[in-house]
Short mmCIF file of C-alpha atoms in Angstrom, two decimals:
data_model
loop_
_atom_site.label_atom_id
_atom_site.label_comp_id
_atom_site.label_asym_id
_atom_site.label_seq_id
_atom_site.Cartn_x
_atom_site.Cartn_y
_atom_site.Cartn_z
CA UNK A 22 288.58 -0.73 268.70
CA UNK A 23 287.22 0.28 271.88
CA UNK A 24 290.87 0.02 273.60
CA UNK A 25 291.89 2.77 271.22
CA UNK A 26 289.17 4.63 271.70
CA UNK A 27 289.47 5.02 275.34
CA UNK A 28 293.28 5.73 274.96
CA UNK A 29 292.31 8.51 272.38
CA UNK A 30 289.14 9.72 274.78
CA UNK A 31 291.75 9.60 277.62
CA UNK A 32 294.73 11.64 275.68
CA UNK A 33 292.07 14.37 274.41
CA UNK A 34 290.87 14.79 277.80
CA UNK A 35 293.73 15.23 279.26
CA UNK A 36 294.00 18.37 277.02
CA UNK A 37 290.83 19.91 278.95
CA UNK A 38 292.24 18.98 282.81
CA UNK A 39 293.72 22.31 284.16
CA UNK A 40 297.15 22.31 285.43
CA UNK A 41 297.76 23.66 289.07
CA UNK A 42 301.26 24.96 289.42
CA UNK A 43 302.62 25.85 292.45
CA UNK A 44 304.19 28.65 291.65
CA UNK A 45 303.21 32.02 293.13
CA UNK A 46 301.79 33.75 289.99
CA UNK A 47 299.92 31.14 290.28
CA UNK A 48 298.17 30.89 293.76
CA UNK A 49 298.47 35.04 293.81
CA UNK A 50 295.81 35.02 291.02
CA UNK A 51 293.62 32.54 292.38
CA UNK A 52 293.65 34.23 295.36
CA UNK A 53 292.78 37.66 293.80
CA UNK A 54 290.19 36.53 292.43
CA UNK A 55 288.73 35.52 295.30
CA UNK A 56 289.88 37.68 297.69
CA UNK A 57 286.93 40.35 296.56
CA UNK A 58 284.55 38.05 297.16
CA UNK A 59 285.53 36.46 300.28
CA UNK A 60 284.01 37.91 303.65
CA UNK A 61 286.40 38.97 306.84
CA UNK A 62 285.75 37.96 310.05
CA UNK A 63 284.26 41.00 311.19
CA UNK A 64 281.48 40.48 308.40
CA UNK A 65 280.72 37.02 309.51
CA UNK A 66 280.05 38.54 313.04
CA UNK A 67 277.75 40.87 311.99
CA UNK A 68 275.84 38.37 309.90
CA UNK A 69 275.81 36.26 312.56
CA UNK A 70 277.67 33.38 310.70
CA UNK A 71 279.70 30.69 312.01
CA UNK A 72 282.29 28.84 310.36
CA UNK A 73 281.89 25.10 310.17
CA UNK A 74 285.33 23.54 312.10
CA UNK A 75 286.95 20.78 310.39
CA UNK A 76 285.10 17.91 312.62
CA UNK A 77 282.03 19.02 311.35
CA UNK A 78 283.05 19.01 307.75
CA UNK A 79 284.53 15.76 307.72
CA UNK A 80 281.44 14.68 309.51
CA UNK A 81 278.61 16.38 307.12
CA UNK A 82 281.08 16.19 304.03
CA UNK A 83 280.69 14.24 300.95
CA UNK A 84 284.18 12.39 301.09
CA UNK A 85 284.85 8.93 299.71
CA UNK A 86 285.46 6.20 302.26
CA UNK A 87 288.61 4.00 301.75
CA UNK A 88 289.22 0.65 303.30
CA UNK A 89 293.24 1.20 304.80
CA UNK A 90 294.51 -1.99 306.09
CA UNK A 91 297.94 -2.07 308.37
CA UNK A 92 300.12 -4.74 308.90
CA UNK A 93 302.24 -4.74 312.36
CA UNK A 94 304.80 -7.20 312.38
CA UNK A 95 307.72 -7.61 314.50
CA UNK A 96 309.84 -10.69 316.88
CA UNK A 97 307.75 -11.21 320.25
CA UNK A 98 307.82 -8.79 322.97
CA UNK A 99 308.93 -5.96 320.71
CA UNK A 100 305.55 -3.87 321.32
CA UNK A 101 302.92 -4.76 318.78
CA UNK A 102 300.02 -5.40 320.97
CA UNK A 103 301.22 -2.27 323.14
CA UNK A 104 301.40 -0.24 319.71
CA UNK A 105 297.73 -1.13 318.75
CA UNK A 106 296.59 -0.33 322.07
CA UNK A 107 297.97 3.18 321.75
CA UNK A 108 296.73 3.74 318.42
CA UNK A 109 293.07 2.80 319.46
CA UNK A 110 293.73 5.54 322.52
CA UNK A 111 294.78 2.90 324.92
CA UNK A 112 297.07 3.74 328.20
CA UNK A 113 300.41 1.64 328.34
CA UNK A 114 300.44 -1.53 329.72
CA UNK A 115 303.51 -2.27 331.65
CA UNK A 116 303.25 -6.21 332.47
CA UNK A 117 304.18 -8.17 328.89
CA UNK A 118 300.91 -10.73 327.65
CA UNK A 119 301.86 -12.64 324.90
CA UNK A 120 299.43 -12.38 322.01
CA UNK A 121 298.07 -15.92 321.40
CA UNK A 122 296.76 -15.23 317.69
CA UNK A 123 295.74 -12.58 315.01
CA UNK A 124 294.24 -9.56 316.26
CA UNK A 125 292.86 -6.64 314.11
CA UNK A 126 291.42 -3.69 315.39
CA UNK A 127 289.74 -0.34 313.16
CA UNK A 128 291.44 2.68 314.21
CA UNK A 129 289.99 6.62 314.29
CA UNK A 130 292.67 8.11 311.96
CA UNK A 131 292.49 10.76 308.87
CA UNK A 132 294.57 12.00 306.69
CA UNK A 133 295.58 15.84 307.54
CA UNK A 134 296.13 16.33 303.76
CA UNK A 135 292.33 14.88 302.89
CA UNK A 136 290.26 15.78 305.30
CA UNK A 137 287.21 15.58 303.90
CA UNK A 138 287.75 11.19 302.94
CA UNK A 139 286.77 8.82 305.75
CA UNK A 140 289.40 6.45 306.40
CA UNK A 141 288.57 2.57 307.83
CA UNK A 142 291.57 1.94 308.98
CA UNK A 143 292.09 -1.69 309.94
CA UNK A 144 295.04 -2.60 311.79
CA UNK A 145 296.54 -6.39 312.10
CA UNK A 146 298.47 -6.94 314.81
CA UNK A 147 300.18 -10.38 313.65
CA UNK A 148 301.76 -13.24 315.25
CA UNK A 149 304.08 -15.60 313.31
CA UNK A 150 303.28 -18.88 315.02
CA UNK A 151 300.40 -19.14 317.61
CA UNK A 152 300.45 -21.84 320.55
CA UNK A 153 298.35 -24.94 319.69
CA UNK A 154 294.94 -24.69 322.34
CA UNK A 155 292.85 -27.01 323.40
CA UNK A 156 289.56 -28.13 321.37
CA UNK A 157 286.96 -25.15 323.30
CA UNK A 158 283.68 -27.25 324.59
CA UNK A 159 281.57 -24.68 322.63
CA UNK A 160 283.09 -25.76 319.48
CA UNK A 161 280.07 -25.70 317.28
CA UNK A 162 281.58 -27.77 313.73
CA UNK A 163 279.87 -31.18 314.12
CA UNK A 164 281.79 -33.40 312.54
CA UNK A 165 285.15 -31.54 314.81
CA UNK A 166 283.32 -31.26 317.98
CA UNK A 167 282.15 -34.87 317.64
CA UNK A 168 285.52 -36.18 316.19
CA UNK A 169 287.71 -34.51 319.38
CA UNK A 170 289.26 -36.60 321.54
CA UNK A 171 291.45 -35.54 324.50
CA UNK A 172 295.00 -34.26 323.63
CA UNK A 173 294.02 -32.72 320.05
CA UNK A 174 294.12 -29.33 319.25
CA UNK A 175 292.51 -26.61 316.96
CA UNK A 176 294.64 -24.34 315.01
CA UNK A 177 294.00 -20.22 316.00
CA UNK A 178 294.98 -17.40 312.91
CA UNK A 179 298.56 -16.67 312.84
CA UNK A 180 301.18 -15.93 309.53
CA UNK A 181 301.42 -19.31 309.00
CA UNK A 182 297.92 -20.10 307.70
CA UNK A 183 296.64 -16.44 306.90
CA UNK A 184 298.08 -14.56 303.76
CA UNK A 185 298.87 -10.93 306.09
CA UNK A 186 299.61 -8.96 303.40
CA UNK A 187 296.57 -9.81 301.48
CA UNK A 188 295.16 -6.38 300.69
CA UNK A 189 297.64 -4.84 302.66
CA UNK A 190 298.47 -1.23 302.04
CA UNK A 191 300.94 -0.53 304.81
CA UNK A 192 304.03 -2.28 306.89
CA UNK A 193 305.40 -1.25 310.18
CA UNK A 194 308.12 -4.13 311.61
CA UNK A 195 308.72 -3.67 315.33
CA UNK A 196 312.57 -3.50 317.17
CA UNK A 197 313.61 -3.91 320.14
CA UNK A 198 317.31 -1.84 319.59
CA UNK A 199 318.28 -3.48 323.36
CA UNK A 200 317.77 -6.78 321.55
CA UNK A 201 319.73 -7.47 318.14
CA UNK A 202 317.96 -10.11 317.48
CA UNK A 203 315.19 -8.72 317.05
CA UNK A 204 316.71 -6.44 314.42
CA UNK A 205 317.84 -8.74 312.13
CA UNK A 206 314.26 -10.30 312.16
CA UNK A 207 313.16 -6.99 310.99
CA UNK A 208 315.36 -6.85 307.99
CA UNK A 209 314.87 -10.32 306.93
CA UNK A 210 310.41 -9.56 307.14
CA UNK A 211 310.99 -6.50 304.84
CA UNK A 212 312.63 -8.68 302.18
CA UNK A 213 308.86 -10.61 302.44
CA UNK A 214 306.94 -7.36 301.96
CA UNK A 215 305.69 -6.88 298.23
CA UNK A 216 307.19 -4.02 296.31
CA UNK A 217 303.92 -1.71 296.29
CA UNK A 218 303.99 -1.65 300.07
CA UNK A 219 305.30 0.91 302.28
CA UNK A 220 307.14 0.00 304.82
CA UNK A 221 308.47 1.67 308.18
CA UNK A 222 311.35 0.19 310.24
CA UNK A 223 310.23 1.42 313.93
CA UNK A 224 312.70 1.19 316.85
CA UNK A 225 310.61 1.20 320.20
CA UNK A 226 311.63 1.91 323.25
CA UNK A 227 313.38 5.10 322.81
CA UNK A 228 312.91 6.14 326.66
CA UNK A 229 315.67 3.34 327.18
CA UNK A 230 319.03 4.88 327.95
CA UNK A 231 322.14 5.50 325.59
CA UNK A 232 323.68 2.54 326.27
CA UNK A 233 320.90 -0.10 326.13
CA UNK A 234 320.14 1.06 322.62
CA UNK A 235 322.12 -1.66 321.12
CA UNK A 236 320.62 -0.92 317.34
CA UNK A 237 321.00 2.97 316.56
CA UNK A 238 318.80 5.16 313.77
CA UNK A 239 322.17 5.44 312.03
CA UNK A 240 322.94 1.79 311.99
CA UNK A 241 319.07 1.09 310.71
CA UNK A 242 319.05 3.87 308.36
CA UNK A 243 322.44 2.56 306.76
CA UNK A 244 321.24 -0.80 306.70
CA UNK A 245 317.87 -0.16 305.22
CA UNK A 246 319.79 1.65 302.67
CA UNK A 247 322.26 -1.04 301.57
CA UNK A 248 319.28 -3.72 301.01
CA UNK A 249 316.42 -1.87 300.00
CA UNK A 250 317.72 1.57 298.61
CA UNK A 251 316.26 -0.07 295.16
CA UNK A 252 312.63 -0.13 296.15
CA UNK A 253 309.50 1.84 294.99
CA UNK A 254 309.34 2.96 298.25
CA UNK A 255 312.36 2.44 300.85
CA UNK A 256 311.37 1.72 304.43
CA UNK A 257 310.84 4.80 306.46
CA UNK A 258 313.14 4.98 310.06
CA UNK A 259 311.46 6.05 313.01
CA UNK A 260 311.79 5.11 316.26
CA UNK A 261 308.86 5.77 318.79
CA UNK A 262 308.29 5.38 323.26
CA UNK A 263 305.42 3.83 323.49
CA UNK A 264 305.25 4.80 326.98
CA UNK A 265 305.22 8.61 326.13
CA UNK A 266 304.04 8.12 323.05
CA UNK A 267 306.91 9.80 321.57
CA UNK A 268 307.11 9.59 317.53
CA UNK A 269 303.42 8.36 316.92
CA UNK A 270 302.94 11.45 315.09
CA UNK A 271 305.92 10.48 313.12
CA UNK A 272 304.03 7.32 312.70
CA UNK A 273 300.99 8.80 311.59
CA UNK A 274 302.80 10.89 308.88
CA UNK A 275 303.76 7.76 307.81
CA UNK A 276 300.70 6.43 306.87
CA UNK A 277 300.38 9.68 304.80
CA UNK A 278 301.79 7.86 301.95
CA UNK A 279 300.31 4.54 301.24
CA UNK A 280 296.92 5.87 302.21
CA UNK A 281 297.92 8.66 299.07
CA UNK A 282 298.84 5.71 297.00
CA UNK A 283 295.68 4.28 297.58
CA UNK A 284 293.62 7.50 297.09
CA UNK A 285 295.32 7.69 293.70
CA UNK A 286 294.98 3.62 292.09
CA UNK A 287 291.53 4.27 293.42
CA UNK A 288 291.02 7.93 291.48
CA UNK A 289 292.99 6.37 288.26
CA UNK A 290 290.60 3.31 288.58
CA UNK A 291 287.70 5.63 288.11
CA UNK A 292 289.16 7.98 285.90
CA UNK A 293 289.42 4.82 283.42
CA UNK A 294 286.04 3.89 283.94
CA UNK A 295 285.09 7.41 283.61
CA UNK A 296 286.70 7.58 280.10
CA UNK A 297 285.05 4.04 279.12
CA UNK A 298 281.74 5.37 280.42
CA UNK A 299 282.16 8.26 277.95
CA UNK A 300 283.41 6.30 275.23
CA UNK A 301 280.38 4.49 275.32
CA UNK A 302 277.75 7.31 275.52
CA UNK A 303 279.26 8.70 272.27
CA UNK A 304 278.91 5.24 270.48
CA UNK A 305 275.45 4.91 272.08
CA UNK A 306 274.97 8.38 270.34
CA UNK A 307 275.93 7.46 266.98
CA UNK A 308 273.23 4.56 267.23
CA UNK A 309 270.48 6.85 267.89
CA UNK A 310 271.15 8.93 265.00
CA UNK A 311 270.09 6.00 262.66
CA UNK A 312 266.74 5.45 264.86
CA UNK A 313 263.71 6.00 262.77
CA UNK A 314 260.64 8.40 263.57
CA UNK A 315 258.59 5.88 261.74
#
């Protein structure tokens, strides 16, 4: 009884939510109607009134704050660590360090679209198979620490004991285009993506020259096409310097879209329990009707 409630609740709302249309009867009336009222720069002058920029609004504004976790994947030396590093504001690195193990980092990013929401963006920056290491003398588990003997080995976070895309909302898979290797990796870790993830094929190292770019856009794009042109949502082609940073802003449009795909499971999660809510203040209501003054 209460399912159909909320379903009926839910369908005679709907009747009440305005439509926005974006046509330009539309937007000229809204505008119109506010135009009158709206003060010109020369007015706020005179009143001595400053706008508020858009730093300060997201700062002092009453957005919601969504948890945004990013998934980096990609062969080995294909840029991952370098492509954290430049998200978090980092300068490029030129000698290679292999990443021994898991490493996430929160990133300052918002969404030009929503600027009022806070975004914690987490960022993973995965490895597929970490070296064993060597028991650490601070190793504080008892029974391990008292167990170890010389020659065994503890186990640090890669893909092969942690779940990655756990709570993942985005995918970005590294290539190396001088390297076709590398490539085919890629393709094979989209097939392992879930279906509600978006993913972004990224080609580094476009400062290379013409004909050390092994793997081209057009080859990816085609490729991408023939095996996952089915998807919800098709892997995105990009391809990015990281030591110009050329196409991060590509990549950050990017992120655009599963951070919107979030926003909206998260509004239609509280839009349901919004219509419950109601549906259960009305039934509450009907009870106090019976309630005696005696």
């Amino acid at each position: 009884a209460m399912g159909n409630d909320v379903s009926q609740m839910s369908t005679t709302l709907s009747e009440y939510v305005p439509s926005f249309s974006s046509s330009n009867g539309a937007s000229t009336a809204a505008s119109s109607t506010t135009g009158a009222e709206a003060l010109n720069a020369e007015e706020y002058r005179r009143r001595g009134i400053s706008k508020m920029d858009n730093t300060m609004r997201a700062k002092y504004g009453q957005g919601t704050t969504y948890n945004f976790k990013l998934v980096i994947r990609g062969d080995m030396s294909v840029g991952k660590s370098t492509l954290l590093r430049r998200l978090r504001g980092g300068n490029f690195i030129a000698e290679y360090e292999q990443t021994r193990e898991i490493k996430t980092a929160h990133v300052s990013w918002r969404a030009k679209s929503c600027p009022e929401d806070n975004v914690a963006l987490e960022v993973w920056d995965v490895v597929d198979r970490a070296p064993k290491r060597a028991v650490s003398e601070n190793l504080t588990l008892a029974a391990s620490a008292q167990s170890a003997t010389p020659g065994q080995h503890t186990f640090p976070l890669d893909a092969t004991v942690v779940d990655v895309y756990r709570g993942a909302h985005a995918c970005v898979v590294l290539v190396d285009p001088s390297k076709r290797w590398t490539f085919e990796y890629a393709m094979r870790e989209l097939q392992k993506v879930p279906l509600h993830i978006p993913t972004a094929l990224v080609l580094n190292f476009r400062d290379y020259p013409e004909e050390k770019r092994g793997v081209t856009r057009d080859e990816a794009e085609e490729a991408v096409e023939d095996k996952f042109g089915d998807r919800p949502f098709k892997p995105f082609v990009l391809e990015i310097s990281l030591l110009n940073c050329f196409g991060l802003g590509a990549l950050s449009t990017f992120l655009h879209v599963p951070f919107l795909c979030l926003k909206r499971a998260t509004l239609e999660q509280a839009l349901t329990l919004n219509t419950t809510a109601i549906v259960q203040a009305q039934e509450a209501l009907e009870a106090v009707k019976g309630a005696s003054y005696e």
